[in-house]
Every structure is written in structure tokens, then in C-alpha cells.
Short mmCIF file of C-alpha atoms in Angstrom, two decimals:
data_model
loop_
_atom_site.label_atom_id
_atom_site.label_comp_id
_atom_site.label_asym_id
_atom_site.label_seq_id
_atom_site.Cartn_x
_atom_site.Cartn_y
_atom_site.Cartn_z
CA MET D 1 -13.46 -34.57 -58.21
CA ALA D 2 -14.84 -35.77 -54.87
CA PRO D 3 -12.29 -36.77 -52.23
CA THR D 4 -11.63 -40.51 -51.95
CA VAL D 5 -13.89 -42.16 -49.39
CA VAL D 6 -11.66 -43.59 -46.69
CA GLU D 7 -12.73 -46.14 -44.10
CA ARG D 8 -11.93 -44.69 -40.69
CA VAL D 9 -10.10 -46.90 -38.23
CA GLU D 10 -12.60 -45.85 -35.55
CA SER D 11 -15.43 -47.30 -37.68
CA LEU D 12 -13.49 -50.55 -38.18
CA SER D 13 -12.80 -50.76 -34.47
CA GLY D 14 -16.47 -50.20 -33.60
CA SER D 15 -17.78 -52.69 -36.17
CA GLY D 16 -17.14 -55.70 -33.94
CA ILE D 17 -14.48 -57.32 -36.15
CA GLN D 18 -12.40 -59.97 -34.41
CA SER D 19 -9.50 -59.90 -36.87
CA ILE D 20 -8.00 -56.88 -38.56
CA PRO D 21 -7.82 -56.41 -42.37
CA LYS D 22 -4.54 -57.58 -43.88
CA GLU D 23 -3.48 -53.99 -44.81
CA TYR D 24 -3.02 -53.33 -41.08
CA VAL D 25 -0.94 -56.44 -40.35
CA ARG D 26 2.74 -55.56 -40.03
CA PRO D 27 5.46 -57.41 -41.99
CA LYS D 28 6.76 -60.65 -40.45
CA GLU D 29 10.09 -59.19 -39.30
CA GLU D 30 8.26 -56.52 -37.27
CA LEU D 31 5.75 -58.87 -35.64
CA ALA D 32 8.48 -60.56 -33.61
CA ASN D 33 8.92 -57.48 -31.41
CA ILE D 34 5.38 -56.12 -30.96
CA GLY D 35 4.37 -56.92 -27.37
CA ASP D 36 1.51 -56.07 -25.00
CA VAL D 37 1.98 -52.36 -24.27
CA PHE D 38 0.80 -52.60 -20.64
CA GLU D 39 3.34 -55.38 -19.96
CA GLU D 40 6.02 -53.52 -21.91
CA GLU D 41 5.47 -50.39 -19.82
CA LYS D 42 6.20 -52.31 -16.60
CA LYS D 43 9.58 -53.56 -17.83
CA VAL D 44 12.67 -52.40 -15.99
CA GLY D 45 15.64 -51.19 -18.00
CA PRO D 46 16.69 -47.94 -19.64
CA GLN D 47 14.12 -45.16 -19.16
CA VAL D 48 13.45 -41.99 -21.15
CA PRO D 49 15.12 -39.22 -19.09
CA THR D 50 12.98 -36.69 -17.20
CA ILE D 51 14.27 -33.10 -17.30
CA ASP D 52 13.07 -30.63 -14.67
CA LEU D 53 13.06 -27.20 -16.32
CA LYS D 54 12.44 -25.35 -13.06
CA GLU D 55 16.09 -24.33 -12.81
CA ILE D 56 16.67 -23.55 -16.51
CA ASP D 57 16.78 -19.79 -15.84
CA SER D 58 18.00 -19.91 -12.24
CA PRO D 59 19.92 -16.78 -11.17
CA ASP D 60 22.50 -19.16 -9.70
CA GLU D 61 24.90 -19.87 -12.54
CA PHE D 62 25.92 -23.29 -11.20
CA VAL D 63 22.31 -24.48 -10.77
CA ARG D 64 21.39 -23.17 -14.23
CA ALA D 65 24.40 -24.87 -15.87
CA LYS D 66 23.54 -28.20 -14.23
CA CYS D 67 19.97 -28.12 -15.57
CA ARG D 68 21.13 -27.22 -19.07
CA GLU D 69 23.78 -29.92 -19.05
CA LYS D 70 21.12 -32.55 -18.22
CA LEU D 71 19.06 -31.37 -21.17
CA ARG D 72 22.10 -31.55 -23.46
CA LYS D 73 22.95 -35.09 -22.27
CA ALA D 74 19.39 -36.25 -22.92
CA ALA D 75 19.49 -34.68 -26.41
CA GLU D 76 22.80 -36.42 -27.17
CA GLU D 77 22.05 -39.85 -25.71
CA TRP D 78 18.31 -40.26 -26.28
CA GLY D 79 16.98 -37.41 -28.42
CA VAL D 80 13.77 -37.64 -26.38
CA MET D 81 12.84 -36.57 -22.84
CA HIS D 82 9.94 -35.88 -20.47
CA LEU D 83 9.88 -32.16 -19.58
CA VAL D 84 8.43 -31.28 -16.17
CA ASN D 85 7.96 -27.80 -14.66
CA HIS D 86 7.82 -26.57 -18.24
CA GLY D 87 5.82 -23.46 -17.38
CA ILE D 88 2.61 -24.34 -19.24
CA PRO D 89 -0.26 -24.55 -16.71
CA ASP D 90 -1.66 -28.04 -16.07
CA GLU D 91 -5.16 -26.61 -16.33
CA LEU D 92 -4.52 -25.49 -19.91
CA LEU D 93 -3.08 -28.91 -20.83
CA ASN D 94 -6.18 -30.57 -19.39
CA GLN D 95 -8.48 -28.23 -21.34
CA LEU D 96 -6.56 -28.90 -24.55
CA LYS D 97 -6.89 -32.66 -24.01
CA SER D 98 -10.60 -32.34 -23.19
CA ALA D 99 -11.17 -30.32 -26.38
CA GLY D 100 -9.46 -32.93 -28.58
CA ALA D 101 -11.16 -35.86 -26.84
CA GLU D 102 -14.54 -34.13 -27.20
CA PHE D 103 -14.00 -33.59 -30.92
CA PHE D 104 -13.05 -37.24 -31.40
CA SER D 105 -16.09 -38.39 -29.41
CA LEU D 106 -18.34 -36.88 -32.13
CA PRO D 107 -19.92 -39.39 -34.55
CA VAL D 108 -17.65 -40.22 -37.51
CA GLU D 109 -20.09 -38.59 -39.97
CA GLU D 110 -19.83 -35.34 -37.97
CA LYS D 111 -16.02 -35.48 -38.11
CA GLU D 112 -16.16 -36.21 -41.86
CA LYS D 113 -17.25 -32.59 -42.37
CA TYR D 114 -13.63 -31.73 -41.56
CA ALA D 115 -12.13 -34.44 -43.81
CA ASN D 116 -8.89 -33.55 -45.58
CA ASP D 117 -8.21 -34.43 -49.21
CA GLN D 118 -4.70 -35.83 -49.35
CA ALA D 119 -4.88 -36.60 -53.07
CA ALA D 120 -5.49 -32.90 -53.76
CA GLY D 121 -2.65 -31.92 -51.40
CA ASN D 122 -4.96 -30.65 -48.64
CA VAL D 123 -3.45 -32.32 -45.61
CA GLN D 124 -5.10 -30.17 -42.93
CA GLY D 125 -8.20 -31.60 -41.31
CA TYR D 126 -9.55 -35.01 -40.27
CA GLY D 127 -7.88 -37.99 -41.88
CA SER D 128 -6.48 -41.51 -41.85
CA LYS D 129 -3.35 -42.77 -43.51
CA LEU D 130 -3.69 -43.71 -47.17
CA ALA D 131 -1.68 -46.63 -48.54
CA ASN D 132 0.89 -44.52 -50.32
CA ASN D 133 3.93 -46.72 -49.87
CA ALA D 134 5.04 -49.75 -51.84
CA SER D 135 3.90 -52.25 -49.20
CA GLY D 136 0.39 -50.72 -49.07
CA GLN D 137 0.66 -50.76 -45.30
CA LEU D 138 -1.87 -48.95 -43.09
CA GLU D 139 -1.66 -47.69 -39.51
CA TRP D 140 -4.25 -48.16 -36.76
CA GLU D 141 -5.12 -44.49 -36.24
CA ASP D 142 -7.24 -41.57 -37.36
CA TYR D 143 -6.01 -38.01 -36.84
CA PHE D 144 -6.72 -34.31 -37.04
CA PHE D 145 -3.94 -32.15 -38.49
CA HIS D 146 -3.67 -28.36 -38.56
CA LEU D 147 -1.15 -25.52 -38.47
CA ILE D 148 -1.48 -23.70 -35.12
CA PHE D 149 1.33 -21.06 -35.22
CA PRO D 150 2.23 -18.40 -36.45
CA GLU D 151 -1.30 -17.08 -36.04
CA ASP D 152 -1.35 -15.26 -39.40
CA LYS D 153 -0.68 -18.56 -41.23
CA ARG D 154 -3.57 -20.47 -39.65
CA ASP D 155 -6.75 -21.46 -41.47
CA LEU D 156 -9.33 -21.28 -38.69
CA SER D 157 -12.12 -22.24 -41.09
CA ILE D 158 -11.03 -25.89 -40.89
CA TRP D 159 -10.59 -26.00 -37.09
CA PRO D 160 -13.19 -27.95 -35.10
CA LYS D 161 -16.25 -25.87 -34.13
CA THR D 162 -17.10 -28.45 -31.46
CA PRO D 163 -16.33 -28.01 -28.64
CA SER D 164 -16.80 -24.23 -28.77
CA TYR D 165 -13.65 -23.58 -26.70
CA TYR D 166 -11.40 -25.62 -29.06
CA THR D 167 -9.86 -22.62 -30.87
CA GLU D 168 -9.27 -20.64 -27.69
CA VAL D 169 -7.39 -23.34 -25.77
CA THR D 170 -5.45 -24.57 -28.82
CA SER D 171 -4.33 -21.01 -29.64
CA ASP D 172 -3.28 -20.38 -26.04
CA TYR D 173 -1.31 -23.65 -25.97
CA ALA D 174 0.35 -22.79 -29.32
CA ARG D 175 1.54 -19.39 -28.05
CA ARG D 176 2.96 -20.85 -24.85
CA LEU D 177 4.56 -23.79 -26.62
CA ARG D 178 6.25 -21.41 -29.05
CA VAL D 179 7.90 -19.68 -26.08
CA LEU D 180 9.02 -23.06 -24.69
CA ALA D 181 10.43 -24.04 -28.12
CA SER D 182 12.52 -20.84 -28.17
CA LYS D 183 13.85 -21.58 -24.70
CA ILE D 184 14.85 -25.14 -25.65
CA LEU D 185 16.50 -23.98 -28.90
CA GLU D 186 18.38 -21.32 -26.93
CA VAL D 187 19.76 -23.88 -24.47
CA LEU D 188 20.69 -26.33 -27.22
CA SER D 189 22.51 -23.51 -29.08
CA LEU D 190 24.52 -22.56 -25.99
CA GLU D 191 25.35 -26.21 -25.29
CA LEU D 192 26.76 -26.49 -28.84
CA GLY D 193 28.99 -23.48 -28.11
CA LEU D 194 26.92 -21.17 -30.37
CA GLU D 195 25.18 -17.86 -29.67
CA GLU D 196 21.87 -18.43 -27.91
CA GLY D 197 19.68 -17.32 -30.86
CA ARG D 198 21.50 -19.35 -33.49
CA LEU D 199 19.36 -22.49 -33.82
CA GLU D 200 16.17 -20.42 -33.63
CA LYS D 201 17.40 -18.30 -36.53
CA GLU D 202 18.46 -21.35 -38.56
CA VAL D 203 14.97 -22.89 -38.34
CA GLY D 204 13.10 -19.75 -39.37
CA GLY D 205 12.66 -17.63 -36.25
CA MET D 206 9.34 -16.35 -34.91
CA GLU D 207 7.94 -15.54 -38.39
CA GLU D 208 8.78 -18.74 -40.25
CA LEU D 209 9.01 -21.69 -37.84
CA LEU D 210 5.71 -23.53 -38.25
CA LEU D 211 3.92 -25.34 -35.43
CA GLN D 212 1.78 -28.12 -36.86
CA MET D 213 -0.48 -30.04 -34.50
CA LYS D 214 -1.54 -33.61 -35.15
CA ILE D 215 -4.05 -35.15 -32.77
CA ASN D 216 -3.57 -38.92 -33.10
CA TYR D 217 -6.58 -41.07 -32.23
CA TYR D 218 -5.76 -44.76 -31.75
CA PRO D 219 -8.99 -46.80 -31.39
CA LYS D 220 -9.07 -50.12 -29.54
CA CYS D 221 -7.62 -52.86 -31.72
CA PRO D 222 -8.84 -56.49 -31.61
CA GLN D 223 -5.36 -57.80 -32.57
CA PRO D 224 -2.87 -55.28 -31.17
CA GLU D 225 -0.01 -57.76 -31.48
CA LEU D 226 -0.32 -57.54 -35.31
CA ALA D 227 -0.70 -53.79 -35.82
CA LEU D 228 1.00 -50.47 -35.13
CA GLY D 229 -0.66 -47.13 -34.42
CA VAL D 230 2.22 -45.43 -36.18
CA GLU D 231 5.10 -47.23 -37.87
CA ALA D 232 8.75 -46.72 -36.95
CA HIS D 233 10.04 -43.31 -38.07
CA THR D 234 12.09 -40.32 -36.99
CA ASP D 235 10.47 -36.88 -36.92
CA ILE D 236 11.51 -34.44 -39.65
CA SER D 237 10.86 -31.45 -37.35
CA ALA D 238 13.35 -29.33 -35.40
CA LEU D 239 11.52 -30.28 -32.17
CA THR D 240 8.33 -32.22 -31.48
CA PHE D 241 6.27 -31.74 -28.30
CA LEU D 242 3.88 -34.53 -27.31
CA LEU D 243 1.01 -34.83 -24.84
CA HIS D 244 -1.17 -37.93 -24.39
CA ASN D 245 -4.12 -39.21 -22.39
CA MET D 246 -1.92 -41.29 -20.06
CA VAL D 247 -2.39 -44.51 -22.04
CA PRO D 248 1.04 -45.97 -22.93
CA GLY D 249 1.96 -46.61 -26.55
CA LEU D 250 5.09 -44.69 -27.52
CA GLN D 251 8.19 -46.82 -28.04
CA LEU D 252 11.74 -45.64 -28.73
CA PHE D 253 14.48 -47.64 -30.40
CA TYR D 254 17.30 -47.25 -27.89
CA GLU D 255 20.55 -49.24 -28.01
CA GLY D 256 19.06 -51.85 -30.32
CA LYS D 257 15.84 -52.45 -28.32
CA TRP D 258 12.32 -51.02 -28.25
CA VAL D 259 11.80 -49.17 -24.96
CA THR D 260 8.26 -48.16 -23.92
CA ALA D 261 7.96 -44.62 -22.56
CA LYS D 262 6.38 -44.49 -19.11
CA CYS D 263 3.47 -42.11 -18.54
CA VAL D 264 4.80 -39.17 -16.49
CA PRO D 265 1.99 -36.98 -15.05
CA ASP D 266 1.95 -33.27 -16.07
CA SER D 267 4.92 -33.71 -18.39
CA ILE D 268 5.38 -32.81 -22.04
CA LEU D 269 7.44 -35.32 -23.97
CA MET D 270 9.91 -33.71 -26.36
CA HIS D 271 11.70 -35.21 -29.36
CA ILE D 272 14.73 -33.81 -31.11
CA GLY D 273 13.85 -34.00 -34.84
CA ASP D 274 15.96 -34.57 -37.97
CA THR D 275 16.30 -30.82 -38.56
CA THR D 276 18.15 -30.31 -35.26
CA GLU D 277 20.16 -33.50 -35.75
CA ILE D 278 21.35 -32.17 -39.14
CA LEU D 279 22.17 -28.65 -37.86
CA SER D 280 24.10 -30.13 -34.91
CA ASN D 281 25.98 -32.47 -37.29
CA GLY D 282 24.64 -35.48 -35.42
CA LYS D 283 25.57 -34.30 -31.91
CA PHE D 284 21.88 -34.31 -30.99
CA LYS D 285 19.92 -37.41 -31.90
CA SER D 286 16.63 -37.84 -33.76
CA ILE D 287 15.48 -41.18 -32.34
CA LEU D 288 13.49 -43.85 -34.18
CA HIS D 289 10.10 -44.32 -32.55
CA ARG D 290 6.70 -45.95 -33.14
CA GLY D 291 3.28 -46.32 -31.50
CA LEU D 292 1.71 -49.53 -30.18
CA VAL D 293 -2.05 -50.01 -29.82
CA ASN D 294 -4.10 -52.12 -27.40
CA LYS D 295 -7.52 -53.75 -27.12
CA GLU D 296 -8.65 -52.17 -23.83
CA LYS D 297 -8.19 -48.41 -24.07
CA VAL D 298 -8.35 -45.69 -26.70
CA ARG D 299 -5.09 -43.75 -26.83
CA ILE D 300 -4.98 -40.11 -27.90
CA SER D 301 -1.84 -38.04 -28.32
CA TRP D 302 -1.26 -34.42 -29.29
CA ALA D 303 1.96 -33.95 -31.27
CA VAL D 304 3.18 -30.48 -32.25
CA PHE D 305 5.89 -30.50 -34.89
CA CYS D 306 8.07 -27.36 -35.00
CA GLU D 307 9.14 -27.26 -38.64
CA PRO D 308 11.30 -24.88 -40.69
CA PRO D 309 9.83 -23.40 -43.90
CA LYS D 310 9.93 -25.89 -46.79
CA GLU D 311 12.01 -23.96 -49.34
CA LYS D 312 13.53 -20.89 -47.71
CA ILE D 313 16.28 -22.48 -45.66
CA ILE D 314 19.07 -24.84 -46.64
CA LEU D 315 19.51 -27.42 -43.88
CA LYS D 316 23.08 -28.52 -43.38
CA PRO D 317 25.49 -28.97 -40.47
CA LEU D 318 26.47 -25.59 -39.04
CA PRO D 319 30.01 -24.68 -40.21
CA GLU D 320 31.22 -24.16 -36.61
CA LEU D 321 30.43 -27.82 -35.90
CA VAL D 322 32.25 -29.23 -38.93
CA THR D 323 35.97 -30.00 -38.55
CA GLU D 324 38.55 -32.20 -40.23
CA THR D 325 38.03 -34.87 -37.60
CA GLU D 326 34.24 -34.41 -37.65
CA PRO D 327 33.29 -33.79 -41.29
CA ALA D 328 29.71 -32.93 -42.31
CA ARG D 329 27.51 -36.00 -41.88
CA PHE D 330 24.58 -34.66 -43.93
CA PRO D 331 24.41 -33.12 -47.41
CA PRO D 332 22.78 -29.67 -47.84
CA ARG D 333 19.03 -29.96 -48.56
CA THR D 334 15.96 -27.78 -48.20
CA PHE D 335 13.37 -29.10 -45.75
CA ALA D 336 11.20 -30.12 -48.72
CA GLN D 337 14.11 -32.06 -50.24
CA HIS D 338 14.74 -33.76 -46.89
CA ILE D 339 11.10 -34.92 -46.76
CA HIS D 340 11.29 -36.14 -50.36
CA HIS D 341 14.55 -37.99 -49.70
CA LYS D 342 13.05 -39.79 -46.69
CA LEU D 343 9.88 -40.81 -48.56
CA PHE D 344 11.88 -42.03 -51.55
CA ARG D 345 14.18 -44.09 -49.32
CA LYS D 346 11.20 -45.56 -47.45
CA ASP D 347 9.49 -46.57 -50.68
CA GLN D 348 12.68 -48.24 -51.90
CA GLU D 349 12.96 -50.21 -48.66
CA ALA D 350 9.30 -51.21 -48.78
CA SER D 351 9.48 -52.39 -52.39
CA ALA D 352 12.64 -54.37 -51.58
CA GLN D 353 10.76 -56.08 -48.70
CA SER D 354 7.73 -56.89 -50.83
CA LYS D 355 9.78 -58.62 -53.53
#
């Protein structure tokens, strides 16, 4: 059976439409708080913390402890942070962004050669969201999704051939990001009072923790006040690392309000995901977030989700973090069951709204 033909958001955006199809219009209760992203970015108020990792391995114990404490505080209070001096060369980040932008600048019919087939369960490749929830809601984005680490689990046959350096820079970034992920997991473990390798082991270690990259392409939108690039959600990952092309769009639901993340040059934005929130028994926070779109500039982001294997590991609060006064806040589930639980709950909420 041939894959379903899906209209790409990029094609819609380039067709000259003045109003967006109804499937992209958000429900009434959401529309009240979707503002102009460039105005939102200028607002004063709470800001996503910036963590300078330069001192994370300082030989000076006091300096090192201070840096790690800041990271812990950000993980507890926000669950999201800008990482600077992260050790990944700016030149590599720029090459990675150029490679993704170059791929997305190809004609849509060229990109269609890499189309995924979600109905058949093939999620890797070029795609757009299908209306799979009860409200039939769509998001204003196209994407490219692929597993980038461990190297023996990759399927390079579906990776973009254009530009020719795509595989080289993406592989280099994946290897370096994997090292950074280990470092962050080590610090979070120590800050929970555990051995430094504990969280890493719990999420699958070097062999089993999967790094999945999703390049999100948000075309210009003629009615950005009615749409979302990505709807409100928390990440299911252990950690998510995000780069973008310096166009604002990410919003975080902090203390009851949507806060727009500022664009911090040369930083990597990092989210704590549900997996880490569960293991830490809620000490570290997986924050609700979404993506706004705009009518002036294309936004591109590169998200890498660090995910445990689907069936091999039971996710539950670590026994050392469960006490009589702080009982387990999450039931034991495999990663696959956690995903299923979230989708089921979302569908229930959507069908309740549409009644």
C-alpha cells in the first residue's frame, strides 16, 4: 500500500493563502494566550536560567560544587536551561545548522524522497504531523526525524544525501552530545545523593540510550495568532538538547504563565524529560512547553531526545528517593507503556473537549 499523501505545511505556506485551514486553528481556550512571538520575547519577567558549564569539572572543589548546584536548582525549579561553554565547538554547531537548513531549502518533491510512512510504523524520515488525536488538530511544522546514536543502530540509508557533509557533521555532533549527556546525568545523579553513574545506568547506558534527532521546520504562517508550531507537551525523554536558528518560538509554562525563551547565542537549550522526572521522584521537573510560529521568519530547531530503550527498563522512582514522607509519585512502567499512557490520556482530554 502506498504511503498516505500528506500536504506539507511548507507547501501551504508558499501557496499564498491568507487564512489557514481549520485543522490548524487551535481550540478557543488556547487562542486567548497565543501572542506575537517577537513581542513576547521582549517581555520582562522570569527568564529561563543560563548555566555556564565551564566550571563543571573545575579542580577547585568549591567552584565545581557551585556550578553543579546551579544546574540542580535549574533542574528543580524550571526543568529547562540554556547551557553555555558546553564544550561542543561553535563551528560544528554552525555546520550542523547549515546542513539542516540546506536540506530543508530543497524543493518539497526532492524532500518527499525521504518521506516517512507513519501508518506503517516507519517514523524515521521527512514528515508532517497526521491528525491522530480526537480533535483532529494539526501543527504548523514539517520535520525530519532520525536516530543518530548509538552508531550501530542508525539507518544511514534514510539520512539526507544533500548536502554531502550532512552525515559527517550530524555524526560528529551526536558523538559529542552523547558525552555531554553523560556529564549532565552524572551531575544530576550526584546532586540526588546517588553514585555518579546511576542515572546513566538507569536510562540504558552507552549501548542502549538512544539519541533521536528531530529537525523541526516551522514555515511562515499567515495567521500565527491562531496556530501553534508544536502543541503544549512535556518531553518523554531523559534529556532533550535543542538548537535553533535564533528565531524565537519556544514557550515554557512556568508558574501558571507562558514564558518565551530568549535566544542565547552559542548555547544549547536543555530540557529535563519525563524519564528523569520519574527516576528522581519529581525532584527534577519535566516542564510543559510549546512552539509559536510567526509570519515574518522561518524557524528551524534541532531537538535531540535522549531516550531509554522501549521495553528493557522499568521506569519508576529510584528506591533511595522514596520515603514515608515522600512516597513514589509515579507507578512503574516501561518507556513504551509511559508513551502509551500519555497518548491515551491526551486522546481522552481531546475527545472531552470536542464534545
